[in-house]
C-alpha positions as MATLAB code, in Angstrom:
seq = 'XXXXXXXXXXXXXXXXXXXXXXXXXXXXXXXXXXXXXXXXXXXXXXXXXXXXXXXXXXXXXXXXXXXXXXXXXXXXXXXXXXXXXXXXXXXXXXXXXXXXXXXXXXXXXXXXXXXXXXXXXXXXXXXXXXXXXXXXXXXXXXXXXXXXXXXXXXXXXXXXXXXXXXXXXXXXXXXXXXXXXXXXXXXXXXXXXXXXXXXXXXXXXXXXXXXXXXXXXXXXXXXXXXXXXXXXXXXXXXXXXXXXXXXXXXXXXXXXXXXXXXXXXXXXXXXXXXXXXXX';
ca = [
     -25.519   22.983    8.728;
     -23.569   20.175   10.567;
     -25.053   16.912   11.765;
     -23.124   14.535   14.264;
     -22.702   11.207   13.624;
     -25.513    8.590   15.782;
     -22.404    7.215   17.555;
     -21.282   10.549   18.105;
     -24.315   12.207   19.138;
     -24.158    8.861   21.729;
     -21.056    9.677   23.177;
     -21.885   13.094   23.465;
     -25.081   12.820   25.360;
     -22.659   11.600   28.095;
     -19.556   14.526   28.063;
     -22.454   16.794   27.557;
     -20.624   18.957   31.295;
     -17.910   18.356   29.853;
     -17.533   21.681   27.394;
     -17.651   20.991   23.542;
     -14.319   21.555   22.445;
     -14.242   17.614   25.188;
     -17.442   16.283   23.436;
     -15.930   16.724   19.644;
     -12.143   14.584   20.631;
     -14.708   12.469   22.219;
     -17.087   12.208   18.930;
     -13.546   11.413   17.131;
     -12.305    9.044   19.531;
     -14.988    7.089   18.919;
     -15.728    7.265   15.381;
     -11.893    5.683   15.355;
     -12.196    2.575   17.954;
     -15.147    1.506   15.989;
     -13.576    2.251   12.372;
     -10.339   -0.210   13.805;
     -12.968   -2.128   15.457;
     -15.263   -2.245   10.792;
     -11.655   -2.903   10.194;
     -10.529   -5.817   11.742;
     -14.234   -7.616   11.506;
     -13.623   -7.531    7.363;
     -10.377   -8.538    7.330;
     -11.218  -11.437    9.188;
     -14.853  -12.629    7.990;
     -17.166  -14.354    9.783;
     -14.268  -15.050   13.450;
     -11.622  -15.977   11.008;
      -7.805  -14.577   10.378;
      -8.425  -12.176    7.817;
      -5.455  -12.907    4.651;
      -3.388   -9.782    3.842;
      -3.567   -8.342    1.034;
      -0.336   -8.335   -1.565;
       2.136   -6.002   -1.304;
       3.271   -3.941   -4.131;
       5.478   -5.589   -6.180;
       4.354   -9.106   -5.520;
       3.671  -11.456   -8.052;
       0.867  -12.938   -5.567;
      -1.224   -9.924   -6.877;
      -3.772  -10.330   -9.620;
      -2.776   -9.537  -13.083;
      -3.771   -6.438  -14.740;
      -2.220   -5.506  -17.734;
      -4.170   -6.531  -21.034;
      -1.507   -7.837  -23.699;
      -2.920   -8.675  -27.472;
      -0.608   -9.919  -30.578;
      -0.825   -8.235  -33.282;
      -0.348   -9.764  -36.698;
      -0.603   -9.022  -40.440;
       0.070  -10.656  -43.589;
       3.207   -8.696  -45.434;
       3.719  -11.608  -48.207;
       6.087  -14.334  -48.469;
       8.625  -16.227  -50.717;
       7.614  -19.568  -52.196;
       7.184  -22.298  -49.074;
       6.707  -19.034  -46.241;
       4.266  -16.244  -45.928;
       5.893  -12.983  -43.931;
       4.199  -11.089  -41.669;
       4.751   -8.147  -39.677;
       3.768   -8.541  -35.562;
       3.448   -6.500  -32.424;
       2.406   -6.237  -28.872;
       0.172   -4.971  -27.498;
      -0.269   -3.912  -24.187;
      -3.606   -2.185  -22.496;
      -3.912   -0.095  -26.231;
      -0.585    1.119  -26.393;
       1.183   -0.775  -30.015;
       5.528   -1.795  -28.616;
       6.734   -3.157  -31.911;
      10.434   -3.397  -33.230;
      11.500   -2.312  -36.425;
      15.498    0.326  -37.739;
      14.829    2.104  -35.291;
      14.547    0.725  -31.976;
      11.189   -0.331  -29.761;
       8.420    2.070  -31.108;
       5.614    2.699  -29.154;
       2.388    3.863  -30.795;
      -1.531    3.927  -30.500;
      -4.345    2.224  -32.961;
      -1.496   -0.202  -34.420;
      -0.302    2.372  -36.380;
       2.547   -0.362  -37.141;
       0.567   -2.677  -39.550;
      -1.768    0.167  -41.709;
       0.392   -0.717  -44.763;
      -0.560    1.972  -47.946;
       1.049   -0.976  -50.396;
      -2.519   -2.998  -48.464;
      -4.779   -1.031  -47.528;
      -7.841   -4.033  -47.140;
      -5.127   -5.639  -45.029;
      -6.814   -6.629  -41.519;
      -4.673   -6.883  -39.298;
      -5.279  -10.108  -36.060;
      -5.179   -9.630  -32.503;
      -5.682  -12.265  -30.386;
      -5.712  -12.503  -26.231;
      -3.047  -13.254  -25.128;
      -3.847  -12.930  -21.245;
      -2.840  -10.277  -18.095;
       0.299   -9.042  -17.141;
       1.649   -8.187  -14.675;
       3.979   -5.863  -16.042;
       3.319   -2.991  -17.824;
       3.677   -2.047  -21.202;
       6.887    0.871  -19.568;
       7.956   -2.194  -17.635;
       8.191   -4.602  -21.160;
      10.010   -1.715  -23.411;
      13.005   -1.281  -19.949;
      13.561   -5.054  -20.120;
      13.662   -4.935  -23.666;
      15.255   -1.868  -24.968;
      18.998   -3.106  -24.524;
      18.055   -6.212  -27.091;
      16.716   -4.418  -29.927;
      18.444   -1.596  -30.111;
      17.584    1.088  -32.840;
      20.023   -0.281  -36.418;
      20.006   -4.185  -35.586;
      17.313   -5.253  -37.362;
      17.509   -7.456  -40.030;
      14.473   -9.129  -41.538;
      15.586  -12.743  -41.014;
      17.588  -12.860  -37.853;
      16.077  -10.177  -35.601;
      12.718   -8.769  -36.938;
       9.661   -7.370  -35.487;
       8.728  -10.913  -34.381;
      11.590  -11.820  -32.968;
      10.567   -8.570  -30.017;
       6.915   -9.879  -30.107;
       8.352  -13.404  -29.630;
      10.624  -12.219  -26.764;
       7.901   -9.939  -25.273;
       5.413  -11.987  -25.099;
       7.845  -14.613  -22.787;
       8.362  -11.012  -20.487;
       5.198  -10.717  -20.017;
       3.174  -13.683  -20.190;
       5.727  -16.726  -20.446;
       4.038  -17.850  -23.661;
       6.031  -17.716  -27.390;
       4.501  -17.128  -30.495;
       3.042  -19.626  -32.496;
       5.906  -20.981  -35.080;
       4.640  -20.726  -37.826;
       4.866  -16.858  -37.786;
       8.900  -17.216  -38.178;
       8.277  -19.608  -40.887;
      10.167  -17.163  -43.260;
      13.243  -16.733  -40.474;
      13.913  -20.648  -40.538;
      14.171  -20.751  -43.710;
      16.627  -17.883  -44.262;
      18.347  -19.137  -41.453;
      18.798  -22.778  -43.684;
      18.631  -21.375  -47.393;
      19.347  -17.775  -46.452;
      20.488  -17.535  -50.861;
      16.353  -17.999  -51.519;
      15.310  -15.272  -49.688;
      18.079  -12.968  -51.584;
      16.732  -13.640  -54.390;
      12.726  -13.641  -53.952;
      13.552  -10.680  -52.760;
      15.382   -9.469  -56.084;
      18.617   -9.274  -54.537;
      17.492   -6.191  -51.266;
      18.013   -8.411  -48.542;
      21.443   -7.926  -47.615;
      22.440   -8.969  -43.575;
      22.605   -6.902  -40.984;
      26.569   -7.131  -39.055;
      25.267   -5.836  -36.048;
      22.264   -8.170  -36.080;
      25.031  -10.866  -36.486;
      24.689  -13.813  -33.337;
      21.525  -12.427  -32.276;
      19.527  -15.505  -30.713;
      15.994  -14.576  -29.244;
      16.494  -17.785  -26.846;
      19.359  -16.738  -25.535;
      17.203  -12.831  -24.427;
      14.911  -14.796  -22.894;
      16.910  -16.774  -20.553;
      18.448  -13.512  -19.249;
      14.710  -11.424  -19.201;
      13.267  -14.106  -17.720;
      11.306  -12.610  -15.153;
      10.879  -15.565  -12.946;
      14.537  -17.028  -13.514;
      16.250  -18.494  -10.439;
      20.135  -17.642  -10.243;
      22.247  -19.960   -9.822;
      25.193  -18.787   -6.958;
      28.267  -20.677   -6.151;
      27.995  -22.253   -2.059;
      29.745  -19.731    0.132;
      33.424  -20.231    0.527;
      35.423  -20.486    4.039;
      39.521  -20.406    4.341;
      38.833  -21.562   -0.050;
      37.006  -24.878    0.776;
      33.414  -24.740    0.044;
      31.314  -24.925    3.094;
      28.848  -27.950    3.287;
      26.465  -27.122    6.761;
      26.695  -23.998    8.525;
      28.404  -26.402   11.907;
      31.138  -26.209    9.168;
      30.579  -23.065    8.101;
      31.419  -21.947   11.836;
      33.780  -24.173   13.133;
      36.164  -22.656    9.647;
      35.090  -19.194   11.412;
      36.263  -19.779   14.456;
      39.877  -21.829   13.420;
      40.013  -17.780   11.533;
      39.891  -16.357   13.930;
      41.841  -17.881   16.343;
      44.695  -17.424   13.787;
      47.059  -15.266   13.895;
      46.868  -11.817   11.336;
      43.444  -12.203   10.990;
      43.451   -8.364   10.287;
      40.992   -6.398   13.279;
      39.101  -10.703   14.566;
      39.471  -11.573   18.167;
      41.999  -10.485   20.683;
      44.593  -13.626   20.518;
      45.236  -12.388   24.387;
      45.817  -15.699   26.002;
      43.277  -17.226   28.424;
      42.701  -15.574   31.565;
      43.468  -12.290   30.476;
      41.542   -9.179   30.565;
      38.511   -8.520   28.251;
      39.442   -6.430   25.815;
      37.676   -2.956   26.036;
      33.969   -1.792   23.818;
      33.871   -6.345   24.317;
      30.927   -7.262   26.874;
      32.224   -9.574   29.478;
      33.135  -12.509   29.358;
      31.683  -13.669   26.468;
      33.606  -15.827   23.694;
      34.517  -15.481   19.181;
      31.919  -18.633   19.118;
      28.851  -16.050   20.796;
      29.831  -13.754   18.512;
      29.090  -16.107   15.383;
];
């Protein structure tokens, strides 16, 4: 059996003569008013002004995407250890290889049959505003399939950029020691690999620092000031004056009317309104 809430019973008692349908309508209005009052009280606290919750997409909201860096040893050359790395967002692993950016579960990219006992290190890097799908969508145009290079554009390059995009953090430079050695002594790395390493021409010109600058979510675009009449306007007043001068000139192309003073106001414009008023 349906039971009316207390507030509804109290309201219904006063309107029993109005009939069941009207009583229920009043009861529902009473419930709505009470919920509105409760909501206002919860938002405002003890009489104070409530703080509005963050809007969707606003960076004022608390970050909720867990980010981890995973690193495992691959081998190396004298003076530099080679590492494989990937970034995990909410349990989903993202890494870069010759196939481009891939996603996997259970740290699949770190399972090396040649080193079955090698355990990857997992570092908790923090919480991000951005999800794994946003990370992949942002970086995939910089890490296309077929552009992998063992020294110049590898998994560590991707992890470094990914951490910067997600958290504004950079990967520890010790995990990129082989890349740095290769940049200064590529012949040594080529010899140590038995001649197997060959530079990938599709990785030519790749630069981690340039990528980080382009993907920075907090970057501020440097845009030139508003130009009017071929000169930069230094203030609002200067811009307004330049617009007035342009409207008053001939060949305005649909600008203010060039009719002499005292003539009738053009149709469709407010009576007595000047060009200055319209600005």
